[in-house]
XYZ file of C-alpha atoms in Angstrom:
94
model
C -28.318 56.856 -27.578
C -29.265 58.218 -24.304
C -30.321 55.565 -21.759
C -28.658 52.674 -23.624
C -27.135 50.164 -21.266
C -25.084 47.076 -22.054
C -26.590 43.879 -20.660
C -23.671 41.578 -21.470
C -22.081 39.863 -18.460
C -22.851 39.796 -14.763
C -23.529 42.572 -12.334
C -21.365 43.005 -9.262
C -24.132 41.719 -6.968
C -24.518 38.520 -8.992
C -20.764 37.942 -8.928
C -20.614 38.450 -5.155
C -23.544 36.060 -4.663
C -21.774 33.338 -6.666
C -18.550 33.849 -4.691
C -20.485 33.639 -1.416
C -22.188 30.379 -2.403
C -18.868 28.842 -3.451
C -17.219 29.911 -0.188
C -20.059 28.337 1.830
C -19.664 25.056 -0.059
C -15.892 25.093 0.518
C -16.416 25.831 4.220
C -18.668 22.769 4.450
C -16.265 20.498 2.537
C -12.972 21.334 4.303
C -13.833 19.774 7.717
C -14.962 16.576 5.985
C -11.670 16.405 4.098
C -9.636 16.985 7.281
C -11.473 14.280 9.233
C -11.136 11.815 6.348
C -7.432 12.593 6.099
C -6.908 12.010 9.834
C -8.824 8.730 9.712
C -6.796 7.457 6.778
C -3.517 8.453 8.457
C -4.564 6.567 11.602
C -5.357 3.474 9.534
C -1.986 3.649 7.786
C -0.181 3.966 11.136
C -2.137 1.031 12.564
C -1.332 -1.074 9.503
C 2.374 -0.220 9.711
C 2.413 -1.083 13.406
C 0.704 -4.430 12.733
C 3.268 -5.254 10.052
C 6.133 -4.323 12.376
C 4.750 -6.534 15.144
C 4.441 -9.470 12.726
C 8.015 -9.026 11.522
C 9.293 -8.837 15.102
C 7.391 -12.018 15.953
C 9.063 -13.833 13.042
C 12.496 -12.531 14.092
C 11.945 -13.602 17.703
C 10.841 -17.083 16.615
C 13.884 -17.437 14.363
C 16.254 -16.224 17.063
C 14.744 -18.635 19.581
C 15.732 -21.484 17.266
C 19.373 -20.330 17.029
C 22.012 -21.643 19.425
C 23.169 -19.175 22.095
C 26.039 -16.866 21.241
C 29.475 -17.979 22.382
C 28.921 -21.739 22.124
C 30.875 -21.995 18.867
C 27.916 -23.041 16.717
C 27.053 -19.640 15.213
C 28.729 -20.259 11.860
C 27.446 -23.825 11.562
C 23.920 -22.722 12.418
C 24.122 -19.875 9.929
C 25.130 -22.349 7.224
C 22.250 -24.653 8.209
C 24.531 -27.392 9.563
C 24.757 -28.488 13.167
C 27.328 -30.822 14.771
C 26.804 -34.542 14.318
C 25.737 -34.240 10.671
C 22.229 -33.125 11.624
C 20.791 -30.517 9.313
C 18.980 -27.674 11.003
C 15.707 -28.244 9.087
C 15.758 -31.969 9.952
C 15.992 -31.107 13.637
C 12.938 -28.839 13.357
C 10.769 -31.521 11.782
C 11.107 -33.883 14.772
C-alpha cells in the first residue's frame, strides 16, 4: 500500500482560502452594519425629541389656561369649576 493517500476532506490550503474569503466578506459587511446602526439611533433620538417637544407644547398650553398660583382658584380649577358657576370647559368654548 505504498503511495496510497486519503482524499477525504479538505487540504490546509483550501481551508485557509475559505477562511480568507469569509473574513473579506465580514470586513465588507461590518462598516455597513455600523453606519446603519448609527443612522437608526439618530432617527430614534430625533423621534424621541419630537415627541418630547409635542408633550411640552401640550403642557404649556394647558398651563396657560390655568389661573395663576396664589389667587385661590387652584383647587376649583383642578376640579373643573370656576367661581360664578362657570365650568372651565364652557369658558373655553366662548
